[in-house]
Amino acid sequence: MSDVGLYGLAVMGQNFALNMASHGFSVCVGNRSQPKVDLTVNRAEREGNLPLIGSSSVEEFVSNLSKPRKVIILVQAGKPVDATIAALSEYMEEGDLIIDGGNEWFHNSIRRAEELASKGINFIGMGISGGEEGARNGPSLMPGGPKESYDMIAPILVKCAAQVSDGTCVGYCGPVGSGNYIKMVHNGIEYADMQLIGEVYSVLKDVVGMTNDEMAAQFAKWNEGDLDSYLIEITSKILAKKDDVTGKGHVVDYVLDKTGS
């Protein structure tokens, strides 16, 4: 039987499942589409025969977990989370635990916790920061829910979170919704930083007239002082990156000034 389950195998889900397996926890993975399950199982084999197994249905996924069951879901926020919880809870039992690791509105987490409470199923809403690399090698985790529920999953989270000089990047955030709220504030600060960096880039390029290499050097210098941070560091690297497709100029000048998918 597996120690923990992870349902939802987009990039974040795959990497966090492999992270847990890399720390010695046996993991069962599930997904709506079977190819991503097979891909994750194959990755686990390639990355060191990690203790990770797949499943072909929600029922099989739940049945592979040791009791009380602990399931982390990483699916798109909103209706997909509700649909996933509904499918999982059909086979889960009183005392089991569901942890939603998506970027969810905290009010939705509170609602889901109340709905699951009627079935005796525990619920945690958990913010995750660090992107693809963090999910695989150590993210920052922000869980909010009943303290006894956090204690159920804490041994796994503490080992799998980022480890820094003053401790591990996870801690009990408070009642359900608190973890999502903290992640919301975290994202707001991050996006404001990115807006400031974008405006500084515009001034340096269009007003000061600096080249990409000159701006890269300036951001690298700033990163040696009070502004030392991941966003300043990668801005320097991005500005310095030459275009290896055309062999002409810098990648940044080929990026369209638009968003969307």
Short mmCIF file of C-alpha atoms in Angstrom, two decimals:
data_model
loop_
_atom_site.label_atom_id
_atom_site.label_comp_id
_atom_site.label_asym_id
_atom_site.label_seq_id
_atom_site.Cartn_x
_atom_site.Cartn_y
_atom_site.Cartn_z
CA MET A 1 0.00 0.00 0.00
CA SER A 2 1.23 3.50 -0.83
CA ASP A 3 1.93 6.17 1.79
CA VAL A 4 0.32 8.95 -0.23
CA GLY A 5 -1.56 9.51 -3.46
CA LEU A 6 -1.22 12.30 -5.97
CA TYR A 7 -4.02 12.91 -8.47
CA GLY A 8 -3.52 15.28 -11.40
CA LEU A 9 -0.38 14.81 -13.44
CA ALA A 10 0.33 18.02 -15.28
CA VAL A 11 3.88 19.34 -14.81
CA MET A 12 3.45 20.29 -11.13
CA GLY A 13 1.73 17.04 -10.23
CA GLN A 14 4.30 14.84 -11.92
CA ASN A 15 7.19 16.64 -10.29
CA PHE A 16 5.75 16.73 -6.79
CA ALA A 17 4.91 13.02 -6.99
CA LEU A 18 8.52 12.30 -7.98
CA ASN A 19 9.73 14.60 -5.19
CA MET A 20 7.83 12.59 -2.58
CA ALA A 21 9.05 9.30 -4.04
CA SER A 22 12.62 10.62 -4.05
CA HIS A 23 12.35 11.11 -0.29
CA GLY A 24 11.42 7.49 0.26
CA PHE A 25 7.63 7.77 0.43
CA SER A 26 5.69 5.25 -1.63
CA VAL A 27 3.38 7.13 -4.01
CA CYS A 28 0.40 6.11 -6.12
CA VAL A 29 -0.48 8.48 -8.97
CA GLY A 30 -3.70 8.96 -10.92
CA ASN A 31 -5.00 11.17 -13.70
CA ARG A 32 -8.05 11.50 -15.95
CA SER A 33 -5.97 10.42 -18.96
CA GLN A 34 -3.84 7.28 -18.74
CA PRO A 35 -0.86 8.49 -20.85
CA LYS A 36 0.22 10.93 -18.13
CA VAL A 37 0.09 8.14 -15.55
CA ASP A 38 2.31 5.99 -17.77
CA LEU A 39 4.66 8.93 -18.36
CA THR A 40 5.05 9.55 -14.62
CA VAL A 41 5.67 5.88 -13.87
CA ASN A 42 8.30 5.79 -16.63
CA ARG A 43 9.97 8.89 -15.22
CA ALA A 44 10.10 7.28 -11.78
CA GLU A 45 11.87 4.29 -13.27
CA ARG A 46 14.35 6.43 -15.21
CA GLU A 47 15.08 8.69 -12.24
CA GLY A 48 16.20 5.87 -9.97
CA ASN A 49 13.47 3.21 -9.74
CA LEU A 50 11.56 5.41 -7.32
CA PRO A 51 8.74 3.87 -5.22
CA LEU A 52 5.90 5.13 -7.42
CA ILE A 53 3.05 3.17 -9.00
CA GLY A 54 0.23 4.14 -11.35
CA SER A 55 -3.49 3.48 -11.39
CA SER A 56 -6.06 3.15 -14.16
CA SER A 57 -9.17 4.36 -12.34
CA VAL A 58 -10.17 6.49 -9.35
CA GLU A 59 -11.32 3.38 -7.50
CA GLU A 60 -7.99 1.63 -8.06
CA PHE A 61 -6.12 4.80 -7.10
CA VAL A 62 -7.90 5.08 -3.73
CA SER A 63 -7.66 1.34 -3.05
CA ASN A 64 -3.86 1.50 -3.39
CA LEU A 65 -3.50 3.90 -0.44
CA SER A 66 -2.83 2.97 3.18
CA LYS A 67 -5.38 4.15 5.76
CA PRO A 68 -6.04 6.81 6.77
CA ARG A 69 -5.65 7.78 3.13
CA LYS A 70 -3.79 10.96 2.19
CA VAL A 71 -4.44 12.35 -1.30
CA ILE A 72 -2.86 15.46 -2.82
CA ILE A 73 -4.69 16.82 -5.85
CA LEU A 74 -3.07 19.14 -8.38
CA VAL A 75 -5.66 19.99 -11.00
CA GLN A 76 -6.91 23.25 -12.51
CA ALA A 77 -8.62 25.49 -9.95
CA GLY A 78 -12.40 25.83 -9.96
CA LYS A 79 -14.82 23.22 -11.29
CA PRO A 80 -12.11 20.60 -12.02
CA VAL A 81 -11.25 20.56 -8.31
CA ASP A 82 -14.89 20.00 -7.37
CA ALA A 83 -15.19 17.21 -9.95
CA THR A 84 -12.00 15.54 -8.71
CA ILE A 85 -13.06 15.74 -5.06
CA ALA A 86 -16.48 14.29 -5.94
CA ALA A 87 -14.86 11.35 -7.75
CA LEU A 88 -12.34 10.67 -4.97
CA SER A 89 -14.77 11.03 -2.06
CA GLU A 90 -17.01 8.35 -3.56
CA TYR A 91 -14.36 5.81 -2.54
CA MET A 92 -12.74 7.52 0.47
CA GLU A 93 -13.77 7.00 4.07
CA GLU A 94 -14.15 8.84 7.34
CA GLY A 95 -10.76 9.96 8.64
CA ASP A 96 -9.16 10.21 5.19
CA LEU A 97 -7.54 13.44 4.02
CA ILE A 98 -7.65 15.42 0.75
CA ILE A 99 -5.09 18.19 0.16
CA ASP A 100 -5.74 20.61 -2.72
CA GLY A 101 -2.42 22.05 -3.87
CA GLY A 102 -3.79 24.33 -6.59
CA ASN A 103 -4.00 28.13 -6.75
CA GLU A 104 -7.50 28.21 -5.35
CA TRP A 105 -9.66 31.05 -4.01
CA PHE A 106 -9.71 30.60 -0.24
CA HIS A 107 -13.51 30.79 -0.03
CA ASN A 108 -13.73 27.70 -2.23
CA SER A 109 -11.45 25.80 0.14
CA ILE A 110 -13.66 26.74 3.08
CA ARG A 111 -16.74 25.55 1.18
CA ARG A 112 -15.11 22.25 0.21
CA ALA A 113 -13.96 21.59 3.76
CA GLU A 114 -17.53 22.07 5.01
CA GLU A 115 -18.95 19.76 2.33
CA LEU A 116 -16.40 17.02 3.03
CA ALA A 117 -16.90 17.33 6.80
CA SER A 118 -20.38 15.83 6.40
CA LYS A 119 -18.66 12.65 5.15
CA GLY A 120 -15.98 12.75 7.83
CA ILE A 121 -13.27 13.45 5.24
CA ASN A 122 -10.61 15.99 6.22
CA PHE A 123 -9.51 18.77 3.88
CA ILE A 124 -6.50 21.06 3.55
CA GLY A 125 -6.02 23.87 1.04
CA MET A 126 -2.30 24.25 0.37
CA GLY A 127 -0.46 26.91 -1.58
CA ILE A 128 2.62 25.70 -3.47
CA SER A 129 5.35 28.02 -4.69
CA GLY A 130 8.43 27.24 -6.72
CA GLY A 131 7.13 26.18 -10.11
CA GLU A 132 8.25 23.07 -11.95
CA GLU A 133 11.75 22.99 -10.48
CA GLY A 134 10.51 23.66 -6.96
CA ALA A 135 7.88 20.94 -7.17
CA ARG A 136 10.58 18.41 -8.09
CA ASN A 137 13.40 19.54 -5.81
CA GLY A 138 11.73 21.42 -2.96
CA PRO A 139 8.86 23.94 -3.01
CA SER A 140 7.52 26.35 -0.44
CA LEU A 141 4.32 24.88 0.99
CA MET A 142 1.48 26.76 2.71
CA PRO A 143 -1.07 24.33 4.19
CA GLY A 144 -4.23 25.51 5.92
CA GLY A 145 -6.75 23.24 7.63
CA PRO A 146 -7.39 21.45 10.91
CA LYS A 147 -4.18 21.02 12.90
CA GLU A 148 -4.78 17.29 13.29
CA SER A 149 -5.07 17.01 9.50
CA TYR A 150 -1.81 18.88 9.04
CA ASP A 151 -0.14 16.52 11.51
CA MET A 152 -1.21 13.58 9.29
CA ILE A 153 0.64 14.90 6.25
CA ALA A 154 3.39 16.94 7.95
CA PRO A 155 6.06 14.18 7.94
CA ILE A 156 5.83 14.08 4.14
CA LEU A 157 5.61 17.85 3.61
CA VAL A 158 8.53 18.63 5.92
CA LYS A 159 10.86 16.30 4.03
CA CYS A 160 9.73 17.37 0.56
CA ALA A 161 9.66 21.15 1.04
CA ALA A 162 12.64 23.36 0.25
CA GLN A 163 15.35 23.19 2.92
CA VAL A 164 17.10 26.46 3.78
CA SER A 165 19.58 27.62 6.41
CA ASP A 166 16.91 28.45 8.99
CA GLY A 167 14.67 25.44 8.43
CA THR A 168 12.20 23.87 6.06
CA CYS A 169 9.88 25.95 3.88
CA VAL A 170 6.61 24.64 5.29
CA GLY A 171 4.63 25.21 8.45
CA TYR A 172 1.09 25.07 9.72
CA CYS A 173 -0.62 28.23 8.43
CA GLY A 174 -3.89 28.01 10.35
CA PRO A 175 -7.50 27.02 9.60
CA VAL A 176 -8.74 26.00 6.18
CA GLY A 177 -8.36 28.80 3.64
CA SER A 178 -5.38 30.39 5.37
CA GLY A 179 -2.83 28.63 3.17
CA ASN A 180 -4.64 29.74 0.03
CA TYR A 181 -4.87 33.30 1.36
CA ILE A 182 -1.14 33.42 2.09
CA LYS A 183 -0.39 32.12 -1.42
CA MET A 184 -2.69 34.80 -2.86
CA VAL A 185 -0.74 37.52 -1.05
CA HIS A 186 2.53 35.86 -2.08
CA ASN A 187 1.43 35.91 -5.74
CA GLY A 188 0.34 39.53 -5.49
CA ILE A 189 3.77 40.59 -4.21
CA GLU A 190 5.50 38.53 -6.90
CA TYR A 191 3.39 40.01 -9.70
CA ALA A 192 4.02 43.53 -8.40
CA ASP A 193 7.76 42.81 -8.46
CA MET A 194 7.48 41.60 -12.05
CA GLN A 195 5.57 44.75 -13.02
CA LEU A 196 8.33 46.89 -11.49
CA ILE A 197 11.02 44.92 -13.30
CA GLY A 198 9.11 45.34 -16.56
CA GLU A 199 8.88 49.10 -16.07
CA VAL A 200 12.59 49.36 -15.19
CA TYR A 201 13.42 47.39 -18.34
CA SER A 202 11.30 49.80 -20.40
CA VAL A 203 13.03 52.86 -18.94
CA LEU A 204 16.53 51.43 -19.38
CA LYS A 205 15.80 50.37 -22.96
CA ASP A 206 13.64 53.20 -24.30
CA VAL A 207 14.77 56.20 -22.24
CA VAL A 208 18.36 55.45 -21.23
CA GLY A 209 19.07 53.59 -24.47
CA MET A 210 20.93 50.65 -22.94
CA THR A 211 21.54 47.46 -24.94
CA ASN A 212 20.40 44.04 -23.78
CA ASP A 213 23.91 43.13 -22.67
CA GLU A 214 24.26 46.41 -20.75
CA MET A 215 20.90 45.83 -19.03
CA ALA A 216 21.90 42.24 -18.22
CA ALA A 217 25.07 43.51 -16.59
CA GLN A 218 23.11 46.13 -14.62
CA PHE A 219 20.60 43.59 -13.29
CA ALA A 220 23.46 41.24 -12.39
CA LYS A 221 25.09 44.07 -10.42
CA TRP A 222 21.82 44.87 -8.63
CA ASN A 223 21.52 41.18 -7.75
CA GLU A 224 24.77 41.45 -5.77
CA GLY A 225 23.24 43.96 -3.34
CA ASP A 226 19.95 44.63 -1.55
CA LEU A 227 17.93 43.53 -4.58
CA ASP A 228 19.40 40.02 -4.49
CA SER A 229 16.49 37.78 -5.53
CA TYR A 230 15.41 35.07 -7.93
CA LEU A 231 13.48 37.48 -10.17
CA ILE A 232 16.40 39.92 -10.52
CA GLU A 233 18.78 37.01 -11.17
CA ILE A 234 16.70 35.48 -13.97
CA THR A 235 16.02 38.89 -15.53
CA SER A 236 19.78 39.31 -15.96
CA LYS A 237 20.07 35.85 -17.50
CA ILE A 238 17.10 36.37 -19.82
CA LEU A 239 18.43 39.69 -21.12
CA ALA A 240 21.83 38.14 -21.81
CA LYS A 241 20.43 35.08 -23.62
CA LYS A 242 21.36 35.01 -27.33
CA ASP A 243 18.84 33.60 -29.81
CA ASP A 244 20.02 30.13 -30.78
CA VAL A 245 17.32 29.64 -33.43
CA THR A 246 18.18 32.47 -35.78
CA GLY A 247 21.70 33.02 -34.50
CA LYS A 248 20.99 36.74 -34.51
CA GLY A 249 20.41 39.02 -31.54
CA HIS A 250 18.81 38.20 -28.20
CA VAL A 251 15.83 36.00 -27.35
CA VAL A 252 14.05 38.84 -25.54
CA ASP A 253 13.66 40.79 -28.78
CA TYR A 254 11.77 37.90 -30.41
CA VAL A 255 9.19 37.60 -27.62
CA LEU A 256 5.82 39.03 -28.67
CA ASP A 257 4.49 41.87 -26.50
CA LYS A 258 1.25 40.03 -25.73
CA THR A 259 -0.21 37.39 -23.43
CA GLY A 260 -2.64 34.58 -24.04
CA SER A 261 -2.82 30.97 -25.01
#
